[in-house]
XYZ file of C-alpha atoms in Angstrom:
376
model
C -9.549 29.005 -4.326
C -7.408 28.165 -1.299
C -9.256 26.940 1.766
C -7.335 27.664 4.931
C -7.425 24.801 7.369
C -6.150 25.315 10.878
C -4.679 21.910 11.613
C -4.239 22.853 15.252
C -8.006 23.057 15.737
C -8.415 19.307 15.937
C -4.938 18.052 16.700
C -4.478 18.341 20.447
C -7.729 16.841 21.677
C -7.851 14.132 19.048
C -4.203 13.185 19.456
C -4.502 12.900 23.233
C -7.572 10.720 22.840
C -6.032 8.489 20.203
C -2.574 8.211 21.714
C -4.164 7.281 25.001
C -5.908 4.453 23.248
C -2.959 3.058 21.337
C -2.059 0.712 24.144
C -5.519 -0.753 23.997
C -5.150 -1.753 20.352
C -4.392 -5.477 20.430
C -1.662 -5.172 17.805
C 0.640 -7.345 19.838
C -1.808 -10.229 19.733
C -4.281 -9.465 16.949
C -4.721 -13.114 16.131
C -5.264 -14.062 19.738
C -7.736 -11.209 20.137
C -10.041 -12.447 17.388
C -13.465 -13.468 18.654
C -13.630 -17.193 19.297
C -16.324 -17.726 16.672
C -14.395 -15.800 14.034
C -11.287 -17.842 14.753
C -13.228 -21.067 14.424
C -14.667 -19.915 11.109
C -11.236 -18.895 9.887
C -9.769 -22.247 10.804
C -12.526 -24.066 8.937
C -12.140 -21.814 5.886
C -15.681 -20.387 6.182
C -14.731 -16.814 7.112
C -12.633 -16.175 4.008
C -14.484 -17.537 1.020
C -11.750 -17.305 -1.577
C -8.477 -17.249 0.384
C -5.773 -18.456 -1.985
C -2.121 -18.160 -2.768
C -2.103 -14.848 -4.579
C -1.892 -11.357 -3.154
C -3.942 -9.318 -5.640
C -4.274 -10.987 -9.056
C -5.557 -14.531 -9.545
C -4.970 -16.403 -12.832
C -8.525 -15.498 -13.837
C -7.840 -11.855 -13.074
C -4.628 -11.992 -15.123
C -6.682 -13.184 -18.087
C -9.099 -10.282 -17.583
C -6.228 -7.799 -17.518
C -4.844 -9.271 -20.726
C -8.188 -8.784 -22.436
C -9.164 -5.392 -21.028
C -5.984 -3.301 -21.217
C -6.292 -0.843 -24.096
C -3.573 -0.805 -26.803
C -2.310 2.639 -25.746
C -1.793 1.488 -22.154
C -0.225 -1.769 -23.342
C 2.278 0.238 -25.386
C 3.109 2.413 -22.376
C 3.814 -0.637 -20.243
C 5.822 -2.275 -23.003
C 7.949 0.852 -23.374
C 8.618 1.009 -19.636
C 9.472 -2.689 -19.562
C 11.809 -2.355 -22.550
C 13.722 0.395 -20.743
C 14.290 -1.958 -17.818
C 15.190 -5.176 -19.625
C 18.940 -4.554 -19.445
C 18.829 -3.425 -15.831
C 20.620 -5.586 -13.251
C 19.064 -6.447 -9.867
C 20.209 -4.394 -6.886
C 19.396 -6.729 -4.003
C 20.179 -5.315 -0.561
C 20.167 -7.228 2.703
C 18.774 -4.093 4.337
C 16.723 -1.494 2.472
C 16.607 1.814 4.329
C 15.367 5.245 3.229
C 13.163 6.285 6.161
C 14.361 9.465 7.854
C 17.140 10.049 5.314
C 17.576 12.923 2.893
C 18.722 12.192 -0.680
C 22.297 10.835 -0.758
C 22.506 10.369 3.017
C 24.075 7.118 4.249
C 23.033 4.160 2.065
C 19.835 5.761 0.765
C 20.819 5.824 -2.907
C 21.549 2.077 -2.947
C 18.248 1.423 -1.200
C 16.365 3.482 -3.795
C 17.888 1.270 -6.495
C 16.819 -1.805 -4.540
C 13.258 -0.518 -4.260
C 13.232 0.011 -8.021
C 13.766 -3.761 -8.328
C 10.370 -4.275 -6.704
C 8.639 -1.823 -9.028
C 10.394 -3.297 -12.059
C 9.192 -6.757 -11.079
C 5.596 -5.613 -11.369
C 6.207 -3.646 -14.574
C 7.896 -6.600 -16.265
C 5.281 -9.066 -15.021
C 2.416 -6.906 -16.286
C 4.112 -6.437 -19.649
C 4.565 -10.194 -19.892
C 0.953 -10.807 -18.939
C -0.402 -8.348 -21.499
C 1.915 -9.075 -24.432
C 2.756 -12.736 -23.842
C 6.436 -11.913 -24.426
C 8.537 -14.361 -22.427
C 11.435 -11.888 -22.167
C 9.423 -9.735 -19.774
C 8.347 -12.747 -17.748
C 11.936 -13.957 -17.532
C 13.114 -10.565 -16.308
C 10.438 -10.427 -13.615
C 11.262 -13.993 -12.586
C 14.950 -13.077 -12.292
C 14.105 -10.292 -9.855
C 11.924 -12.611 -7.788
C 14.569 -15.341 -7.700
C 17.216 -12.816 -6.637
C 15.148 -11.369 -3.800
C 13.811 -14.685 -2.547
C 17.340 -16.035 -2.300
C 18.147 -14.186 0.877
C 16.020 -11.195 1.795
C 14.618 -11.003 5.307
C 12.024 -8.353 6.204
C 13.135 -5.411 8.329
C 9.527 -4.632 9.358
C 10.071 -0.942 8.738
C 6.892 -0.171 6.754
C 8.317 2.959 5.129
C 11.411 1.170 3.866
C 9.307 -1.772 2.664
C 6.231 0.145 1.496
C 6.746 -0.854 -2.148
C 7.670 -4.467 -1.400
C 4.072 -5.300 -2.297
C 4.984 -4.601 -5.942
C 7.303 -7.612 -5.818
C 4.457 -9.749 -4.463
C 1.977 -8.398 -7.017
C 4.460 -9.306 -9.748
C 4.822 -12.774 -8.248
C 1.082 -13.300 -8.743
C 1.544 -13.367 -12.521
C 4.538 -15.710 -12.555
C 3.887 -18.550 -10.147
C 3.611 -21.192 -12.851
C 7.023 -20.407 -14.327
C 8.919 -20.166 -11.036
C 10.599 -23.113 -9.340
C 8.709 -24.812 -6.491
C 11.395 -23.673 -4.060
C 11.017 -20.025 -5.108
C 7.232 -20.253 -4.809
C 7.571 -21.744 -1.343
C 10.025 -19.003 -0.314
C 7.586 -16.354 -1.532
C 4.771 -17.851 0.510
C 7.047 -18.022 3.534
C 7.973 -14.372 3.009
C 4.273 -13.581 2.885
C 3.680 -15.293 6.207
C 6.670 -13.477 7.740
C 5.336 -10.118 6.556
C 1.863 -10.834 7.898
C 2.851 -12.096 11.324
C 5.657 -9.556 11.710
C 3.626 -6.512 10.757
C 0.696 -7.638 12.894
C 2.918 -8.479 15.836
C 3.985 -6.804 19.052
C 7.361 -5.348 18.108
C 7.228 -2.241 15.951
C 9.790 -0.002 14.323
C 8.924 3.644 14.999
C 7.552 5.848 17.771
C 4.065 5.374 19.293
C 2.398 7.733 16.800
C 3.263 5.298 14.013
C 0.563 3.023 15.381
C -1.958 5.645 14.272
C -0.589 7.209 11.102
C 0.536 6.209 7.611
C 3.112 3.819 9.032
C 0.313 1.629 10.322
C -1.518 1.915 6.997
C 1.551 0.492 5.285
C 1.901 -2.203 7.951
C -1.676 -3.254 7.227
C -1.099 -3.248 3.459
C 2.043 -5.377 3.769
C 0.408 -7.721 6.274
C -2.632 -8.143 4.033
C -0.538 -8.958 0.975
C 1.483 -11.443 2.981
C -1.577 -13.012 4.556
C -3.324 -13.640 1.255
C -0.122 -14.928 -0.304
C 0.293 -17.362 2.577
C -3.235 -18.661 2.036
C -3.729 -19.036 5.799
C -7.325 -18.091 6.649
C -6.518 -17.310 10.276
C -3.727 -14.926 9.314
C -6.053 -13.274 6.787
C -8.666 -12.814 9.518
C -6.017 -11.176 11.704
C -5.102 -8.789 8.885
C -8.769 -7.902 8.516
C -9.030 -7.179 12.245
C -5.962 -4.967 12.012
C -7.444 -3.121 9.044
C -10.653 -2.359 10.937
C -8.833 -1.329 14.116
C -6.564 1.078 12.270
C -9.124 2.607 9.917
C -11.488 3.441 12.765
C -8.719 5.247 14.651
C -6.982 6.903 11.728
C -10.023 8.349 9.948
C -12.614 10.482 11.710
C -16.287 10.339 10.885
C -15.833 13.603 8.962
C -13.171 11.965 6.781
C -10.270 13.865 8.294
C -7.218 11.664 8.848
C -4.806 11.556 11.760
C -2.013 12.180 9.246
C -3.462 15.506 8.181
C -3.599 16.650 11.790
C -0.022 15.494 12.348
C 1.565 16.714 9.093
C -0.768 19.414 7.705
C -0.184 17.982 4.237
C -2.331 16.450 1.523
C 0.752 14.453 0.596
C 0.335 12.441 3.772
C -3.417 12.141 3.423
C -2.738 10.319 0.143
C 0.194 8.360 1.569
C -2.052 7.243 4.418
C -5.165 6.309 2.425
C -3.556 4.613 -0.567
C -2.231 1.580 1.362
C -5.578 1.166 3.116
C -7.416 1.114 -0.208
C -4.828 -1.276 -1.619
C -5.481 -3.615 1.308
C -9.217 -3.321 0.645
C -8.553 -4.084 -3.031
C -6.694 -7.267 -2.114
C -9.621 -8.295 0.048
C -12.031 -7.552 -2.808
C -9.953 -9.766 -5.095
C -10.623 -12.587 -2.622
C -14.344 -11.912 -2.326
C -14.287 -9.754 0.816
C -15.655 -6.206 1.104
C -13.409 -4.427 3.593
C -14.045 -0.984 2.096
C -17.746 -1.149 2.891
C -17.581 -2.905 6.253
C -20.456 -1.683 8.471
C -18.060 -1.286 11.398
C -16.189 1.442 9.491
C -19.377 3.500 9.123
C -18.293 4.832 5.732
C -15.031 6.311 6.984
C -12.948 5.507 3.902
C -15.506 6.998 1.547
C -15.696 10.055 3.820
C -11.910 10.444 3.655
C -11.983 10.308 -0.138
C -14.789 12.857 -0.264
C -12.785 15.066 2.117
C -9.818 14.944 -0.283
C -11.871 15.206 -3.466
C -12.073 19.022 -3.865
C -8.288 19.223 -3.588
C -7.745 16.341 -6.015
C -10.173 18.005 -8.420
C -8.245 21.272 -8.241
C -11.206 23.196 -6.852
C -9.352 23.963 -3.629
C -5.667 24.288 -2.788
C -3.542 23.652 0.258
C -0.108 24.887 1.248
C 1.831 21.895 2.469
C 3.480 21.204 5.849
C 2.965 24.704 7.293
C 1.869 23.337 10.682
C 3.569 19.934 10.608
C 4.631 18.626 14.006
C 7.294 16.326 12.495
C 10.809 17.789 12.478
C 11.940 15.767 9.463
C 9.424 17.613 7.288
C 11.249 20.879 8.033
C 14.583 19.243 7.185
C 13.242 18.110 3.828
C 11.816 21.547 3.089
C 15.163 23.159 3.979
C 16.920 20.703 1.657
C 14.486 21.671 -1.131
C 13.104 18.157 -1.474
C 10.262 18.431 -3.952
C 6.770 18.454 -2.487
C 7.664 19.499 1.063
C 6.730 23.150 0.694
C 4.390 25.210 -1.448
C 1.021 24.250 -2.848
C 0.085 20.596 -3.090
C 0.066 19.113 -6.587
C -3.107 17.168 -7.173
C -1.406 14.652 -9.465
C -0.167 12.986 -6.264
C -3.695 11.636 -5.803
C -3.820 9.991 -9.249
C -3.095 6.420 -8.165
C -5.246 6.696 -5.046
C -8.258 7.907 -7.016
C -7.847 5.163 -9.624
C -7.753 2.465 -6.954
C -10.692 4.089 -5.172
C -12.773 4.148 -8.344
C -12.564 0.348 -8.561
C -13.959 0.046 -5.048
C -16.485 2.872 -5.292
C -17.839 4.072 -8.636
C -18.524 7.520 -7.181
C -14.835 8.262 -7.695
C -14.656 7.212 -11.350
C -15.004 10.778 -12.565
C -12.096 12.151 -10.562
C -9.975 9.084 -11.385
C -10.533 9.606 -15.100
C -9.554 13.267 -14.793
C -6.197 12.316 -13.248
C -3.429 10.264 -14.870
C -2.558 7.227 -12.750
C 0.671 5.341 -13.360
C 0.490 2.710 -16.123
C 1.055 -0.178 -13.707
C -1.825 0.971 -11.498
C -4.163 1.450 -14.455
C -3.306 -2.031 -15.705
C -3.639 -3.743 -12.327
C -7.079 -2.194 -11.931
C -8.119 -2.157 -15.591
């Protein structure tokens, strides 16, 4: 059945309250705003018990993936990696897709560049699982090419998938040159400090919506890759600050109120759960932090009947963002009509590894091979 949700019911009052509070979020100085005791712990290494130089997958985790990935999934990854072995890198000094329709400006070249990041992870996972050095060499070539001269733009929509490059790096550190490894760690620090800093690309609402979720994801990946406990603590503070403002106690997200679309509920929650997954890989439970009061679980439960197919939602009917109407008019897939629950596949798989209550829905959906392998 289709449950009609009047997005306008909650939007005005909640948006006024939240937008009024954006200035009070210490995003400009998150590190400086950390409690003195927490900063002292971070500096001594006590606050983050396992902070290291990987973003998501440690060497021990790589060994677990190698052992636990089923043959059918291994074959899927191998097939995807084989398709990409002959592909050349498409490094761009500036990657930009945000606010552009297909084929506008330099969007097509940027899409090819973003595929480099995804291919890095695919090739690295295939190398990890099969032991085939050809896949590892291909992933290493992508990393070398991007580390040679890329500087972050700090647009979290353009760089949303840059974490795939860093996740691929996790599997290859021992075969990369010391200079490339050092550049990757420097990039991580740049991402963390830049995305947690004062200057932001985007209008004020981006401090509350999916843009900030992606900022937090990128900052968290960079912080853990840098291995700096104080930067990691700042990323954690940013995660808490954003999650408590973005998700209501009933599980309803700011993005749903703004866009009236399940697409953006998923696009908002997935980076937050990925950040929580990185923390979990380092021994920290961000998903279950008492200060969040169960908000992330509530958001997943809110989405669950739609992801299960029990309820439906017509997308973007009451969106307040003009670009959504432009995409619908251009017939961009997914920006009109009923939401397709397969969009929640990756989110539910990631969620199931943080909270076993979502295993059932994750199993019913078909997450991408790379996601299933990363969280095997």
